[in-house]
Coordinates of C-alpha atoms in Angstrom, one line a residue:
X14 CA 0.0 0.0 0.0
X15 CA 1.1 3.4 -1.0
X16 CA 2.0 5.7 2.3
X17 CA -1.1 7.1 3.0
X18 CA 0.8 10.2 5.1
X19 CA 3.1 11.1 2.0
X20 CA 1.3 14.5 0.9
X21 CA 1.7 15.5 4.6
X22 CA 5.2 15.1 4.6
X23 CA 5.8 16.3 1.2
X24 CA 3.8 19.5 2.2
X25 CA 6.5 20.0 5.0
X26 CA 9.7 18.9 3.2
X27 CA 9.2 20.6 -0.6
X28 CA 7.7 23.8 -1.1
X29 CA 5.0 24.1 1.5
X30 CA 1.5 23.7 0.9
X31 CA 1.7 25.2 -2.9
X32 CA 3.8 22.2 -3.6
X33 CA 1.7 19.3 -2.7
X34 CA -0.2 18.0 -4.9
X35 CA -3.3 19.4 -3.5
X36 CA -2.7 23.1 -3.3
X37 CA -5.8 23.9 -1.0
X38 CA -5.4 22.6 2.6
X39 CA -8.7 21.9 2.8
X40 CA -8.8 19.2 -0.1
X41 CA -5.1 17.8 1.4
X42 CA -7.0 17.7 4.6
X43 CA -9.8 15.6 3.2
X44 CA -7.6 13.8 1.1
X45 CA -5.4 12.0 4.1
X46 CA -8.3 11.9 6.2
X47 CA -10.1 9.9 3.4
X48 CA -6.9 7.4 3.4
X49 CA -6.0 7.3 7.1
X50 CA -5.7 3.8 8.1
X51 CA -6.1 4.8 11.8
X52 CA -9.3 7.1 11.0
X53 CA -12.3 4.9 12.8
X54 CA -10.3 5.2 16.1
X55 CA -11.7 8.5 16.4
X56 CA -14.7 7.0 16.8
X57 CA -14.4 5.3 20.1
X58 CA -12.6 8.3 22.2
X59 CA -15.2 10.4 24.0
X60 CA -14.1 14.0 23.0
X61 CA -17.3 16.6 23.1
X62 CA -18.5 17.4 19.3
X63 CA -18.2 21.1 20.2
X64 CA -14.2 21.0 21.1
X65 CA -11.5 20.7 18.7
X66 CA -8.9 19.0 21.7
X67 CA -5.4 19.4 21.2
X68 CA -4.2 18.8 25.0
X69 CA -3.9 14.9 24.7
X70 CA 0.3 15.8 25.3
X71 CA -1.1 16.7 29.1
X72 CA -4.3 14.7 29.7
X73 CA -6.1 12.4 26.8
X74 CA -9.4 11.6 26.5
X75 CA -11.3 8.7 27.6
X76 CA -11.5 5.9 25.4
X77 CA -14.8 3.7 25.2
X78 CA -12.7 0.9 26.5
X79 CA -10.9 2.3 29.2
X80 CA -14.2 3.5 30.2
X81 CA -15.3 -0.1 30.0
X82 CA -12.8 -1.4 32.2
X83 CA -13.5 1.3 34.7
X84 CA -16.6 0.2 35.2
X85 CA -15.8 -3.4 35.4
X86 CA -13.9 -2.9 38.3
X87 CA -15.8 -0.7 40.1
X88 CA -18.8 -3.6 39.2
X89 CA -16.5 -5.8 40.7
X90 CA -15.6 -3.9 43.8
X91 CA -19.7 -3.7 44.6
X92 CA -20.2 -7.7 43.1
X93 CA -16.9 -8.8 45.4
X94 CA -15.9 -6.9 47.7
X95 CA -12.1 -8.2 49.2
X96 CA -12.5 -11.3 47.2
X97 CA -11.6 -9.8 44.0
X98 CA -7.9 -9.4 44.8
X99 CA -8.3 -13.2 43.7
X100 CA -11.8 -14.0 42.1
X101 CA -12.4 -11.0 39.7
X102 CA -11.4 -11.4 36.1
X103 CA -8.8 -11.0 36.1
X104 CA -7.6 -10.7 39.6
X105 CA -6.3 -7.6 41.2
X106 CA -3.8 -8.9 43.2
X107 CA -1.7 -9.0 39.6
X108 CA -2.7 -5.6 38.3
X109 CA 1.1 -4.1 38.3
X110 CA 2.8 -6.9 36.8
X111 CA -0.1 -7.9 34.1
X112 CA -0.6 -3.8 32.9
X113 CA 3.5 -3.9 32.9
X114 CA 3.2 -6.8 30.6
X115 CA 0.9 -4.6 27.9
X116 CA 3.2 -1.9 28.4
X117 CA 6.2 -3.6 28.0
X118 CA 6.4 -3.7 24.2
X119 CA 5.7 0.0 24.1
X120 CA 9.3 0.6 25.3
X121 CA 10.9 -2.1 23.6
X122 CA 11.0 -3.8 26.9
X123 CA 10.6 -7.6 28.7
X124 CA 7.4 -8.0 30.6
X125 CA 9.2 -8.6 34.0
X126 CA 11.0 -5.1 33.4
X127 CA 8.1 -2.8 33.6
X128 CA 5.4 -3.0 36.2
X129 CA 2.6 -0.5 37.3
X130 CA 2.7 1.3 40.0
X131 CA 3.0 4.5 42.6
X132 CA 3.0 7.9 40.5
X133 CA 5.5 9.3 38.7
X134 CA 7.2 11.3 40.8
X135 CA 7.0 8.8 43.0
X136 CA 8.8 6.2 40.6
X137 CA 11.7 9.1 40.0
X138 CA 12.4 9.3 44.1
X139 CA 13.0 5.3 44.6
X140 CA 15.0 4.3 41.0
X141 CA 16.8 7.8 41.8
X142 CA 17.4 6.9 45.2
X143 CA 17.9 3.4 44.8
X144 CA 20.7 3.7 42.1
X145 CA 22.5 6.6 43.9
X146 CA 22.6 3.5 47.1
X147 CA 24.4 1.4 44.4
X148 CA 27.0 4.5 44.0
X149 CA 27.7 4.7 47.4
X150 CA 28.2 1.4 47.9
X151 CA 30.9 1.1 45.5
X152 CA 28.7 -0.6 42.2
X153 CA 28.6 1.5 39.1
X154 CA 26.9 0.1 35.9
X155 CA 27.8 -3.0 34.4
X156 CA 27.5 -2.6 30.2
X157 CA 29.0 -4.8 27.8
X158 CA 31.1 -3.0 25.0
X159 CA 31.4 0.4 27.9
X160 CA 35.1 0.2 29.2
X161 CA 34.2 2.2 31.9
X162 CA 30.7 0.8 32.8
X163 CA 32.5 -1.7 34.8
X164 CA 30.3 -2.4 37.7
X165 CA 32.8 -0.3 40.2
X166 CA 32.5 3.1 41.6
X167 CA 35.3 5.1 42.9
X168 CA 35.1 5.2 46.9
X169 CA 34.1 7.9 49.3
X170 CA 33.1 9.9 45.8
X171 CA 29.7 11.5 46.0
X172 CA 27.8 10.7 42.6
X173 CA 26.5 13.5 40.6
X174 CA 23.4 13.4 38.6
X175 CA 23.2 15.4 35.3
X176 CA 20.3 16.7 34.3
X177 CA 19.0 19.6 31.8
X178 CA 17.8 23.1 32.6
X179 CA 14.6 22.4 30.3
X180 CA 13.5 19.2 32.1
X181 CA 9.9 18.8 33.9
X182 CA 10.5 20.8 37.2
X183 CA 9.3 18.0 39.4
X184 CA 11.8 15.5 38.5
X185 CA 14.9 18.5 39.2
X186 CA 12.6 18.4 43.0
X187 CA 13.2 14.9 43.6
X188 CA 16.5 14.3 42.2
X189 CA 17.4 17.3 45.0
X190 CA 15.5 15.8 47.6
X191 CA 17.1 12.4 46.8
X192 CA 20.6 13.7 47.5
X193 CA 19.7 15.6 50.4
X194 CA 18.9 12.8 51.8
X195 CA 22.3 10.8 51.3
X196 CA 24.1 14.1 52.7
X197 CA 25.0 15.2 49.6
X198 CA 24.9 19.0 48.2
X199 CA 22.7 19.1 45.2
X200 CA 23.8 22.8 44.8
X201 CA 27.6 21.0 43.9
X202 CA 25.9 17.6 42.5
X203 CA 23.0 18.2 40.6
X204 CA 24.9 19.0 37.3
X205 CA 23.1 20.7 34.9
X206 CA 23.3 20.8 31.2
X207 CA 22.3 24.3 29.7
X208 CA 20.8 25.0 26.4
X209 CA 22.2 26.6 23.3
X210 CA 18.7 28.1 22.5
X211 CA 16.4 28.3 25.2
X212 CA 14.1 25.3 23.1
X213 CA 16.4 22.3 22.9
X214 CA 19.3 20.4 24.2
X215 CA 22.1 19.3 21.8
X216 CA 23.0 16.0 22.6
X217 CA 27.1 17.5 22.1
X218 CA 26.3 19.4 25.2
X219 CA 25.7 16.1 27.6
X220 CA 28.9 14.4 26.1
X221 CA 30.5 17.5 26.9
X222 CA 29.2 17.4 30.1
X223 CA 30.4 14.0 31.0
X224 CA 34.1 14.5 29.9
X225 CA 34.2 17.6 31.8
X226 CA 32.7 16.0 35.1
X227 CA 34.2 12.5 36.3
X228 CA 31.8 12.4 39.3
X229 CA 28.5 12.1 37.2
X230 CA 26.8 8.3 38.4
X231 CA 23.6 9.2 36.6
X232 CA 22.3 10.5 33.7
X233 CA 18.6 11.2 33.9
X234 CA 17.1 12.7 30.8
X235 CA 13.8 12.9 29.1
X236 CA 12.6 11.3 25.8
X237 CA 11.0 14.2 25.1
X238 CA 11.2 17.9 26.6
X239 CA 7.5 18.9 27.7
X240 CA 7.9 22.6 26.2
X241 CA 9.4 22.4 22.7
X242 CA 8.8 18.3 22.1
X243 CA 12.3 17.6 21.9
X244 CA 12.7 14.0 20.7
X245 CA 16.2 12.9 22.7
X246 CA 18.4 10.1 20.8
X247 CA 17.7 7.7 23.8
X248 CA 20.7 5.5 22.5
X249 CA 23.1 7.8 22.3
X250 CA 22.5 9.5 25.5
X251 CA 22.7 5.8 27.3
X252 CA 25.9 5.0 25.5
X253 CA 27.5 8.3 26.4
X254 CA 26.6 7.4 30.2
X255 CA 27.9 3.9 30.3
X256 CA 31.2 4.9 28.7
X257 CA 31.5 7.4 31.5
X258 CA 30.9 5.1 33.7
X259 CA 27.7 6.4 34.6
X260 CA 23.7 4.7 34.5
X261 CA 21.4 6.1 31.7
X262 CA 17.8 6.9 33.5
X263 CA 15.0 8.7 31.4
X264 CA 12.0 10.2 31.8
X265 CA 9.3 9.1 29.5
X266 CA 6.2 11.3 30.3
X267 CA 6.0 13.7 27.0
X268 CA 6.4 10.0 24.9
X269 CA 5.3 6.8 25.8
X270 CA 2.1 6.0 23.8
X271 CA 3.2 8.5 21.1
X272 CA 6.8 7.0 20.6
X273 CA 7.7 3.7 19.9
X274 CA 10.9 3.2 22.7
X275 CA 13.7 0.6 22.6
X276 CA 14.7 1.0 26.1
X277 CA 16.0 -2.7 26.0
X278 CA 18.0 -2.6 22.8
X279 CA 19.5 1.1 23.6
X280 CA 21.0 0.0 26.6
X281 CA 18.9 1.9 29.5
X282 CA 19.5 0.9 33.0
X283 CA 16.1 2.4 34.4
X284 CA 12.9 4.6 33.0
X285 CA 9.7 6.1 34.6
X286 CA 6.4 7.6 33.0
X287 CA 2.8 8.5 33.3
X288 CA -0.1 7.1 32.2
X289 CA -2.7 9.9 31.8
X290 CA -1.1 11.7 28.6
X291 CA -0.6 9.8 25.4
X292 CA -1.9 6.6 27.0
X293 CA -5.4 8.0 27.9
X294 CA -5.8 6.2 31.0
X295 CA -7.2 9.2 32.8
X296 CA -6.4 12.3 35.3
X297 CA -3.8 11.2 37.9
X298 CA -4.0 7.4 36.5
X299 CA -1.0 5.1 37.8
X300 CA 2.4 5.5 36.7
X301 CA 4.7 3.0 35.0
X302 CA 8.2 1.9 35.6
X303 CA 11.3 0.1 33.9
X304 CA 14.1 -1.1 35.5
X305 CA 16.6 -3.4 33.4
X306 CA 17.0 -6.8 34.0
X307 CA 20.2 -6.8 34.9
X308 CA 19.5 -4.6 38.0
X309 CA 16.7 -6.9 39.7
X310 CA 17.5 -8.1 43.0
X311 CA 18.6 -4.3 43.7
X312 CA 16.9 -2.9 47.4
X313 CA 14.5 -0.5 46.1
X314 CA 15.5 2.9 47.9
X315 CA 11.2 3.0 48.9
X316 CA 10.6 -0.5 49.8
X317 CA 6.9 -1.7 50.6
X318 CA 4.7 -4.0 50.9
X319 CA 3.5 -4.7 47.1
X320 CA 7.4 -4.6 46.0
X321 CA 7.9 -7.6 47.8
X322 CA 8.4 -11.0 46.1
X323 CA 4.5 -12.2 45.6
X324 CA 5.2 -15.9 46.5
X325 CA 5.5 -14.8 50.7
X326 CA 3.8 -11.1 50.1
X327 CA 1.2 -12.4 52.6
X328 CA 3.3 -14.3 55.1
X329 CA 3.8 -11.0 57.0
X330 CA 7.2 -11.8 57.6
X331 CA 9.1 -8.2 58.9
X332 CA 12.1 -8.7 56.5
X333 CA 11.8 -7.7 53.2
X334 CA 12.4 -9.7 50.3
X335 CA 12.3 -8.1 47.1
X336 CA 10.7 -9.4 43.9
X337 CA 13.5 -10.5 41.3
X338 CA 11.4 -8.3 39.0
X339 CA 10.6 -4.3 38.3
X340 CA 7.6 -5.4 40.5
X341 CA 10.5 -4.9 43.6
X342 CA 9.8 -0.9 43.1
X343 CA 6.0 -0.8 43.3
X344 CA 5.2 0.4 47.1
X345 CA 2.2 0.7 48.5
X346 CA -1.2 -1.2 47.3
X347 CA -2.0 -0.3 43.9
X348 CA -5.3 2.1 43.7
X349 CA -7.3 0.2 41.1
X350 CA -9.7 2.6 40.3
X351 CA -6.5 4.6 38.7
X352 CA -5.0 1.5 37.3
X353 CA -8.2 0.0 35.4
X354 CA -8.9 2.8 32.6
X355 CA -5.2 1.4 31.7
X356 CA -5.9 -2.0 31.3
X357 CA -8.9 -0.7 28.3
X358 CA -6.7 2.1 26.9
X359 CA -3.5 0.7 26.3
X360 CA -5.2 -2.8 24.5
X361 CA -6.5 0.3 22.3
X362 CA -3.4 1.5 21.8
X363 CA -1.7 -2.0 20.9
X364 CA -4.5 -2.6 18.4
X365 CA -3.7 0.9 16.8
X366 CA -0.6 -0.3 16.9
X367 CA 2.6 1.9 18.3
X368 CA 4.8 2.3 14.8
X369 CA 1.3 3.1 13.1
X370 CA 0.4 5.7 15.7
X371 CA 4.1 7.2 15.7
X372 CA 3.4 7.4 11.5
X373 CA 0.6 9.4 11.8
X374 CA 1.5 11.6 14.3
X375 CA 4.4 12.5 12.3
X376 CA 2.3 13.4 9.6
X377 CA -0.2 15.2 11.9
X378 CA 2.5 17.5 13.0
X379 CA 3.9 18.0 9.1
X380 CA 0.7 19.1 8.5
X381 CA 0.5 21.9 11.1
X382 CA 4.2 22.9 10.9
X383 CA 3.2 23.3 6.8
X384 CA 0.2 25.7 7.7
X385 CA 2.0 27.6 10.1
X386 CA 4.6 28.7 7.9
X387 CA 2.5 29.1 5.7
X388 CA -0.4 31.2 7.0
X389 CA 0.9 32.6 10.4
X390 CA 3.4 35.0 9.6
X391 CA 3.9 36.2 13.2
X392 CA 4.0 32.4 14.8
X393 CA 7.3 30.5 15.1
X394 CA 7.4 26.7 15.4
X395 CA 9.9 25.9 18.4
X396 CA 9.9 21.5 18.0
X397 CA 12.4 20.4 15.7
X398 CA 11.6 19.9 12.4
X399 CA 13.4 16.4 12.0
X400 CA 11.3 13.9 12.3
X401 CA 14.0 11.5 14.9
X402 CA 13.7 15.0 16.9
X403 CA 10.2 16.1 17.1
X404 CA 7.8 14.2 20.1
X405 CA 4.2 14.3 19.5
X406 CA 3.1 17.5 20.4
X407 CA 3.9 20.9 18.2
X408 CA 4.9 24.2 20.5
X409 CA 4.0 27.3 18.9
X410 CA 5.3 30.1 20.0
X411 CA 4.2 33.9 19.7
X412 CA 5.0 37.0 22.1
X413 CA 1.4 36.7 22.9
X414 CA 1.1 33.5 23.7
X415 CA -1.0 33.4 27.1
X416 CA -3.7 35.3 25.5
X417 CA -3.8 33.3 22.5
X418 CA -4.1 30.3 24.2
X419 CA -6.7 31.8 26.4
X420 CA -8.7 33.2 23.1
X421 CA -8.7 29.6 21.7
X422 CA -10.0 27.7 24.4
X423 CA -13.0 30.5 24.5
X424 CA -13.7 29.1 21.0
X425 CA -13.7 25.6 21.6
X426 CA -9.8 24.9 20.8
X427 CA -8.0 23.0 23.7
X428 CA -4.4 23.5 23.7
X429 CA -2.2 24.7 26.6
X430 CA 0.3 27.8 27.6
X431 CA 4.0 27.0 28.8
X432 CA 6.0 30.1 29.5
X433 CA 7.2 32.2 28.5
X434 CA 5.6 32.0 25.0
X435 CA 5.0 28.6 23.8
X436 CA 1.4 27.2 22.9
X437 CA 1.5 23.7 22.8
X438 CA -0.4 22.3 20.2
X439 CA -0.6 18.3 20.1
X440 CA -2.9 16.4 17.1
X441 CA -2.7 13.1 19.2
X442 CA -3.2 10.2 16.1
X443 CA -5.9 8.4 17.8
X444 CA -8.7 10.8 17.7
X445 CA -7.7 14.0 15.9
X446 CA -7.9 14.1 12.1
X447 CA -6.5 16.3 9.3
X448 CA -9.0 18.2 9.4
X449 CA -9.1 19.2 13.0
X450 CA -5.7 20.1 12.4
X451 CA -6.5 22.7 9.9
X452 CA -9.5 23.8 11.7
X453 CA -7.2 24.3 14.5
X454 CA -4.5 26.9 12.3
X455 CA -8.2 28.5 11.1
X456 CA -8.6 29.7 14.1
X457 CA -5.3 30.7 15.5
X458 CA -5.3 33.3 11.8
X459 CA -8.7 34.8 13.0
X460 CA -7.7 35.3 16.3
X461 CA -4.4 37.2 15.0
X462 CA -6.1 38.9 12.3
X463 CA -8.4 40.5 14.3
X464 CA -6.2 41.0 17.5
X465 CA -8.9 39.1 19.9
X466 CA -5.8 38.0 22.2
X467 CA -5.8 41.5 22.9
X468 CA -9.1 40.9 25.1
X469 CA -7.3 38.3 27.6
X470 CA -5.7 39.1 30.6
X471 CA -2.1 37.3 31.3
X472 CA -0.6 36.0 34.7
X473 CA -4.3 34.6 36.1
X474 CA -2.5 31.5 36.6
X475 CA -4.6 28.0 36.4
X476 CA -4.7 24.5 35.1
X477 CA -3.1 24.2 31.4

């Protein structure tokens, strides 16, 4: 079958829209929205008829069957009551290691290396904490084909962790608060690696940062930088930290679901993520962990009850034994009712099919970088153009950003404001079409033509 995203693509790489073969956007528009091979998923997302929504990079929709698995539970809960940790179908006494499994393949992982479980933040604080333990007590990363991933770490030397100055705020809290607690100075140790433009990291500037700094025991990046949508070369990055001698962490919030991962084949020692953005498994659902098989049987820095090897979970014994799995990590009893819209939304997503959904999001994102050149004049784009660099999400940015963001959600056009200037605009493939997409520039033109922005107050703060 021909590539049914090639005029998208072609409208981005040649000479703008004038040089596809459809000229008008609106006939383009129709025309990959009449081939789409994805197109009937829209159909079984619950997004109100009246918004066009273009925030699935923050929170996405529900799903018909994560909806449907929601419900089963909660049936369940009424039906059984304690007995469905074992009797419902299927039980809940599994839910981490069994929703780790569907994951898995996502990141290009083994079942047993991803599990369910905590939050996100959460997840950050115990693989943080748990691999800075390893540092201290003298075991650095063990990599085949990295000279200095040897499995040793200099004694009595306090392990840095490098970072970038565009990451997610939260995960710069916990990384602090994780070497506070080990006595260290995360004023001296948290290393951070600047950026040449004020949208990206160059992946030079990490290398750099690593042969300038021998004390650096973890690297801890994201896949994809929530502002700009940064795509990060997970490989490299992973490589460059072994052959310093150093473990390769990432952050997979502004990707997984969007962004087919090879966390396995790339060499990554451990990876964290939510599961209420591209994965649609709703507000504050469960997060997701990875931890490399190599590293099981590590003493999770957070130990509790659910990490604990299931075989003897409910002997009560007062030692903990770890599960040889990435189950060790989970903590506390897993809230189902933010665990079961998973189990729905992500069989959605492996029935889409990950390379599929990556395909058209590319194309999605073509086609908006194409209209904005084209018809917004006083809009940059700020995501890399390169499709090995660019995420799933679009940031546009304009001096008047706040209020243009403001002005299109008061006519029915979800996106969200990052500051100091960036609309984030994200045409998740599941549910959004061509068409959306151009509905969506439509409406960003009016709004600048006629200066409507100029009606909306800035700095009133909120949820975006």
């Amino acid at each position: 079958m021909d590539d049914p995203y090639a005029p998208a693509r072609e409208a981005l790489a040649g000479e703008g829209l004038g040089g596809a073969d459809d000229a008008d956007p609106a006939v383009l528009a129709a025309r990959l929205d009449d081939t789409d091979p994805l197109s009937e998923f829209a159909d079984r997302y619950r997004v109100p008829d009246d918004l066009l929504y273009m925030d699935g990079n923050s929170l996405g929709p529900a799903s018909d069957a994560a909806l449907a698995s929601l419900d089963r539970v909660v049936d369940e809960w009424r039906d059984r009551l304690i007995s469905g940790w074992t009797d419902a179908d299927p039980p809940w006494f599994d839910v981490g290691e069994r929703l780790g499994d569907a994951l898995a393949p996502l990141v290009g992982a083994e079942p047993a290396e991803v599990v369910v479980g905590n939050s996100i933040t959460v997840n950050i604080h115990t693989l943080i904490g748990t691999f800075l333990d390893e540092l201290l007590a003298g075991n650095g990363p063990e990599r085949e084909g990295a000279a200095a991933a040897d499995g040793t770490w200099a004694p009595g030397c306090d392990p840095a962790v490098l970072v970038n100055e565009l990451d997610f705020p939260s995960d710069h809290y916990a990384i602090r608060a994780q070497l506070r607690q080990r006595g260290i100075d995360p004023d001296e140790k948290l290393r951070v690696v600047p950026s040449r433009d004020g949208r990206t990291i160059d992946p030079r500037d990490i290398e750099a940062a690593l042969e300038a700094h021998d004390d650096v025991g973890i690297v801890f990046m994201p896949t994809a930088l929530y502002r700009s949508g940064q795509l990060f070369d997970v490989e490299r990055i992973a490589t460059a930290a072994h052959e310093a001698g150093a473990y390769a962490g990432f952050d997979a919030a502004h990707s997984a679901g969007a962004v087919p991962h090879e966390f396995g084949d790339a060499g990554v020692d451990f990876g964290v993520w939510c599961t209420y953005k591209y994965l649609n498994a709703g507000p504050g659902s469960i997060g997701a962990l990875f931890v490399a098989e190599r590293h099981h049987g590590l003493d999770p820095a957070l130990a509790g009850w659910w990490g604990h090897e299931k075989a003897t979970q409910f002997e009560m014994n007062m030692t903990f034994t770890a599960a040889n799995a990435a189950g060790a990590w989970q903590i506390g009893t897993p809230p189902l009712l933010s665990a079961a819209p998973l189990e729905g939304s992500v069989e959605l997503l492996r029935e889409a099919g990950i390379d599929r959904l990556r395909e058209k999001s590319l194309a999605l994102t073509d086609f908006l970088i194409a209209l904005v050149d084209e018809r917004l004049p006083a809009v940059s784009v700020g995501t890399p153009r390169e499709h090995a660099a660019r995420g799933g999400h679009v940031a546009l940015e304009h001096p008047d950003g706040e209020r243009l963001s403001a002005a299109l959600t008061d006519r029915g056009v979800v996106v969200d404001f990052r500051p100091p200037n960036v609309v984030r605009v994200c045409p998740a493939a599941p549910y959004t079409s061509f068409a959306d997409v151009l509905e969506v520039v439509d409406e960003i033109e009016a709004i600048l033509d006629s200066d409507a922005y100029e009606a909306y107050a800035t700095g009133e703060g909120g949820v975006t």
